[in-house]
Amino acid sequence: MKLSAAIKLLTALAFSATLTSLALAHEADSTHPNAIAPTGSLLKADAAGVSAAWLAKAKAEYPLDACMISGDKLEGGDMGPPLDYVYRQEGQPDRLIRFCCPHCLRDFKKDAAKFLKQLDDATAAKAKTATSK
């Protein structure tokens, strides 16, 4: 009887550990809009606590006319109005990130560093064009 009880206990513990690891893996791969991105956090612009003036300026200076993930137009595109998010990274200023749809938001979270570099490159190219005029 004692051996049977020990086996049941070990089975229950193994099952519990499996469920816990699956839950943690799911939590880290969350597609919730305000989930933490790999190196920072991504918050909906209207919930990020940024001022309307900051948001208006960031939109005016945003270097891309199309979604960095899909290539679809941000303003006046088929996907409706763009989804505006604020990317926060410790020690860095807030950044506006714009998406055409929630699917692109998920793709951004999978490789945020890649898309942030793409945005940085577009910002640098826009600044270079502005200074050469």
PDB file of C-alpha atoms in Angstrom:
ATOM      1  CA  MET A   1       0.000   0.000   0.000  1.00  0.00           C
ATOM      2  CA  LYS A   2       2.764   2.478   0.837  1.00  0.00           C
ATOM      3  CA  LEU A   3       4.457   1.938  -2.520  1.00  0.00           C
ATOM      4  CA  SER A   4       1.181   2.581  -4.334  1.00  0.00           C
ATOM      5  CA  ALA A   5       0.646   5.820  -2.400  1.00  0.00           C
ATOM      6  CA  ALA A   6       4.205   6.953  -3.178  1.00  0.00           C
ATOM      7  CA  ILE A   7       3.709   6.264  -6.888  1.00  0.00           C
ATOM      8  CA  LYS A   8       0.451   8.223  -6.874  1.00  0.00           C
ATOM      9  CA  LEU A   9       2.161  11.129  -5.110  1.00  0.00           C
ATOM     10  CA  LEU A  10       5.076  11.144  -7.567  1.00  0.00           C
ATOM     11  CA  THR A  11       2.678  10.983 -10.509  1.00  0.00           C
ATOM     12  CA  ALA A  12       0.684  13.907  -9.121  1.00  0.00           C
ATOM     13  CA  LEU A  13       3.868  15.943  -8.577  1.00  0.00           C
ATOM     14  CA  ALA A  14       5.122  15.204 -12.100  1.00  0.00           C
ATOM     15  CA  PHE A  15       1.745  16.192 -13.552  1.00  0.00           C
ATOM     16  CA  SER A  16       1.708  19.384 -11.497  1.00  0.00           C
ATOM     17  CA  ALA A  17       5.244  20.293 -12.611  1.00  0.00           C
ATOM     18  CA  THR A  18       4.265  19.719 -16.248  1.00  0.00           C
ATOM     19  CA  LEU A  19       1.209  21.944 -15.938  1.00  0.00           C
ATOM     20  CA  THR A  20       3.250  24.661 -14.228  1.00  0.00           C
ATOM     21  CA  SER A  21       5.910  24.644 -16.941  1.00  0.00           C
ATOM     22  CA  LEU A  22       3.235  24.791 -19.656  1.00  0.00           C
ATOM     23  CA  ALA A  23       1.530  27.692 -17.911  1.00  0.00           C
ATOM     24  CA  LEU A  24       4.799  29.600 -17.599  1.00  0.00           C
ATOM     25  CA  ALA A  25       5.672  28.937 -21.233  1.00  0.00           C
ATOM     26  CA  HIS A  26       2.244  30.214 -22.265  1.00  0.00           C
ATOM     27  CA  GLU A  27       2.634  33.303 -20.078  1.00  0.00           C
ATOM     28  CA  ALA A  28       5.989  34.173 -21.659  1.00  0.00           C
ATOM     29  CA  ASP A  29       4.497  33.813 -25.157  1.00  0.00           C
ATOM     30  CA  SER A  30       1.413  35.841 -24.372  1.00  0.00           C
ATOM     31  CA  THR A  31      -0.238  37.723 -27.218  1.00  0.00           C
ATOM     32  CA  HIS A  32      -2.076  40.058 -24.880  1.00  0.00           C
ATOM     33  CA  PRO A  33      -1.598  43.610 -26.230  1.00  0.00           C
ATOM     34  CA  ASN A  34       0.062  44.845 -23.045  1.00  0.00           C
ATOM     35  CA  ALA A  35       2.322  41.815 -22.559  1.00  0.00           C
ATOM     36  CA  ILE A  36       6.008  42.384 -22.015  1.00  0.00           C
ATOM     37  CA  ALA A  37       8.096  42.360 -25.166  1.00  0.00           C
ATOM     38  CA  PRO A  38      11.531  40.668 -25.123  1.00  0.00           C
ATOM     39  CA  THR A  39      13.511  43.724 -23.971  1.00  0.00           C
ATOM     40  CA  GLY A  40      10.847  46.181 -22.929  1.00  0.00           C
ATOM     41  CA  SER A  41       7.148  46.659 -22.490  1.00  0.00           C
ATOM     42  CA  LEU A  42       4.572  47.510 -25.099  1.00  0.00           C
ATOM     43  CA  LEU A  43       1.544  49.491 -23.935  1.00  0.00           C
ATOM     44  CA  LYS A  44      -1.444  50.820 -25.817  1.00  0.00           C
ATOM     45  CA  ALA A  45      -0.787  54.514 -26.381  1.00  0.00           C
ATOM     46  CA  ASP A  46      -4.032  55.570 -24.712  1.00  0.00           C
ATOM     47  CA  ALA A  47      -3.146  53.543 -21.600  1.00  0.00           C
ATOM     48  CA  ALA A  48       0.571  54.406 -21.456  1.00  0.00           C
ATOM     49  CA  GLY A  49       0.105  57.730 -19.696  1.00  0.00           C
ATOM     50  CA  VAL A  50       1.799  59.794 -22.408  1.00  0.00           C
ATOM     51  CA  SER A  51       0.551  63.304 -23.104  1.00  0.00           C
ATOM     52  CA  ALA A  52      -1.542  64.110 -26.162  1.00  0.00           C
ATOM     53  CA  ALA A  53       1.205  66.521 -27.253  1.00  0.00           C
ATOM     54  CA  TRP A  54       3.865  63.779 -27.041  1.00  0.00           C
ATOM     55  CA  LEU A  55       1.674  61.389 -29.021  1.00  0.00           C
ATOM     56  CA  ALA A  56       0.876  63.983 -31.704  1.00  0.00           C
ATOM     57  CA  LYS A  57       4.570  64.850 -32.086  1.00  0.00           C
ATOM     58  CA  ALA A  58       5.573  61.164 -32.211  1.00  0.00           C
ATOM     59  CA  LYS A  59       2.957  60.489 -34.907  1.00  0.00           C
ATOM     60  CA  ALA A  60       4.138  63.481 -36.952  1.00  0.00           C
ATOM     61  CA  GLU A  61       7.768  62.319 -36.712  1.00  0.00           C
ATOM     62  CA  TYR A  62       7.034  58.622 -37.254  1.00  0.00           C
ATOM     63  CA  PRO A  63       9.337  57.546 -40.100  1.00  0.00           C
ATOM     64  CA  LEU A  64       7.126  54.888 -41.701  1.00  0.00           C
ATOM     65  CA  ASP A  65       3.972  55.252 -43.788  1.00  0.00           C
ATOM     66  CA  ALA A  66       3.405  51.500 -43.798  1.00  0.00           C
ATOM     67  CA  CYS A  67       3.299  48.856 -41.083  1.00  0.00           C
ATOM     68  CA  MET A  68       6.830  47.579 -40.464  1.00  0.00           C
ATOM     69  CA  ILE A  69       5.517  44.011 -40.243  1.00  0.00           C
ATOM     70  CA  SER A  70       3.051  43.654 -43.133  1.00  0.00           C
ATOM     71  CA  GLY A  71       3.848  46.630 -45.345  1.00  0.00           C
ATOM     72  CA  ASP A  72       0.179  47.709 -45.341  1.00  0.00           C
ATOM     73  CA  LYS A  73      -0.524  51.437 -45.252  1.00  0.00           C
ATOM     74  CA  LEU A  74      -1.002  52.801 -41.745  1.00  0.00           C
ATOM     75  CA  GLU A  75      -3.232  55.762 -42.565  1.00  0.00           C
ATOM     76  CA  GLY A  76      -6.110  55.123 -44.944  1.00  0.00           C
ATOM     77  CA  GLY A  77      -5.213  51.466 -45.412  1.00  0.00           C
ATOM     78  CA  ASP A  78      -7.529  48.474 -45.707  1.00  0.00           C
ATOM     79  CA  MET A  79      -6.959  47.451 -42.074  1.00  0.00           C
ATOM     80  CA  GLY A  80      -8.621  50.509 -40.562  1.00  0.00           C
ATOM     81  CA  PRO A  81      -6.928  53.056 -38.329  1.00  0.00           C
ATOM     82  CA  PRO A  82      -3.450  52.121 -37.082  1.00  0.00           C
ATOM     83  CA  LEU A  83      -2.908  50.652 -33.637  1.00  0.00           C
ATOM     84  CA  ASP A  84      -0.602  52.946 -31.661  1.00  0.00           C
ATOM     85  CA  TYR A  85       1.604  51.546 -28.902  1.00  0.00           C
ATOM     86  CA  VAL A  86       4.323  52.965 -26.696  1.00  0.00           C
ATOM     87  CA  TYR A  87       7.444  50.853 -26.330  1.00  0.00           C
ATOM     88  CA  ARG A  88       9.178  51.331 -22.978  1.00  0.00           C
ATOM     89  CA  GLN A  89      12.675  50.164 -22.273  1.00  0.00           C
ATOM     90  CA  GLU A  90      14.566  51.007 -19.102  1.00  0.00           C
ATOM     91  CA  GLY A  91      17.070  53.800 -19.651  1.00  0.00           C
ATOM     92  CA  GLN A  92      15.588  54.727 -23.051  1.00  0.00           C
ATOM     93  CA  PRO A  93      12.979  57.314 -24.058  1.00  0.00           C
ATOM     94  CA  ASP A  94       9.473  56.083 -24.885  1.00  0.00           C
ATOM     95  CA  ARG A  95       8.948  55.170 -28.535  1.00  0.00           C
ATOM     96  CA  LEU A  96       5.822  55.135 -30.654  1.00  0.00           C
ATOM     97  CA  ILE A  97       5.250  51.859 -32.499  1.00  0.00           C
ATOM     98  CA  ARG A  98       2.414  51.700 -35.051  1.00  0.00           C
ATOM     99  CA  PHE A  99       0.756  48.556 -36.402  1.00  0.00           C
ATOM    100  CA  CYS A 100      -1.924  47.977 -39.017  1.00  0.00           C
ATOM    101  CA  CYS A 101      -3.571  45.141 -37.072  1.00  0.00           C
ATOM    102  CA  PRO A 102      -3.290  42.886 -33.988  1.00  0.00           C
ATOM    103  CA  HIS A 103      -1.591  40.129 -36.012  1.00  0.00           C
ATOM    104  CA  CYS A 104       1.356  42.422 -36.663  1.00  0.00           C
ATOM    105  CA  LEU A 105       1.530  43.206 -32.956  1.00  0.00           C
ATOM    106  CA  ARG A 106       2.035  39.482 -32.264  1.00  0.00           C
ATOM    107  CA  ASP A 107       4.779  39.265 -34.891  1.00  0.00           C
ATOM    108  CA  PHE A 108       6.543  42.281 -33.366  1.00  0.00           C
ATOM    109  CA  LYS A 109       6.608  40.601 -29.972  1.00  0.00           C
ATOM    110  CA  LYS A 110       8.257  37.513 -31.439  1.00  0.00           C
ATOM    111  CA  ASP A 111      11.311  39.520 -32.534  1.00  0.00           C
ATOM    112  CA  ALA A 112      11.068  43.049 -31.144  1.00  0.00           C
ATOM    113  CA  ALA A 113      14.792  43.733 -31.555  1.00  0.00           C
ATOM    114  CA  LYS A 114      14.607  43.111 -35.299  1.00  0.00           C
ATOM    115  CA  PHE A 115      11.687  45.482 -35.781  1.00  0.00           C
ATOM    116  CA  LEU A 116      13.123  48.147 -33.464  1.00  0.00           C
ATOM    117  CA  LYS A 117      16.290  48.124 -35.573  1.00  0.00           C
ATOM    118  CA  GLN A 118      14.152  48.482 -38.692  1.00  0.00           C
ATOM    119  CA  LEU A 119      12.431  51.480 -37.103  1.00  0.00           C
ATOM    120  CA  ASP A 120      15.790  52.978 -36.061  1.00  0.00           C
ATOM    121  CA  ASP A 121      17.100  52.564 -39.614  1.00  0.00           C
ATOM    122  CA  ALA A 122      14.002  54.276 -41.036  1.00  0.00           C
ATOM    123  CA  THR A 123      14.370  57.129 -38.528  1.00  0.00           C
ATOM    124  CA  ALA A 124      18.040  57.582 -39.484  1.00  0.00           C
ATOM    125  CA  ALA A 125      17.199  57.536 -43.208  1.00  0.00           C
ATOM    126  CA  LYS A 126      14.438  60.113 -42.695  1.00  0.00           C
ATOM    127  CA  ALA A 127      16.831  62.373 -40.728  1.00  0.00           C
ATOM    128  CA  LYS A 128      19.519  62.006 -43.387  1.00  0.00           C
ATOM    129  CA  THR A 129      17.033  62.952 -46.120  1.00  0.00           C
ATOM    130  CA  ALA A 130      15.870  65.984 -44.110  1.00  0.00           C
ATOM    131  CA  THR A 131      19.433  67.279 -43.603  1.00  0.00           C
ATOM    132  CA  SER A 132      20.408  66.806 -47.253  1.00  0.00           C
ATOM    133  CA  LYS A 133      17.579  69.045 -48.504  1.00  0.00           C
TER     134      LYS A 133
END
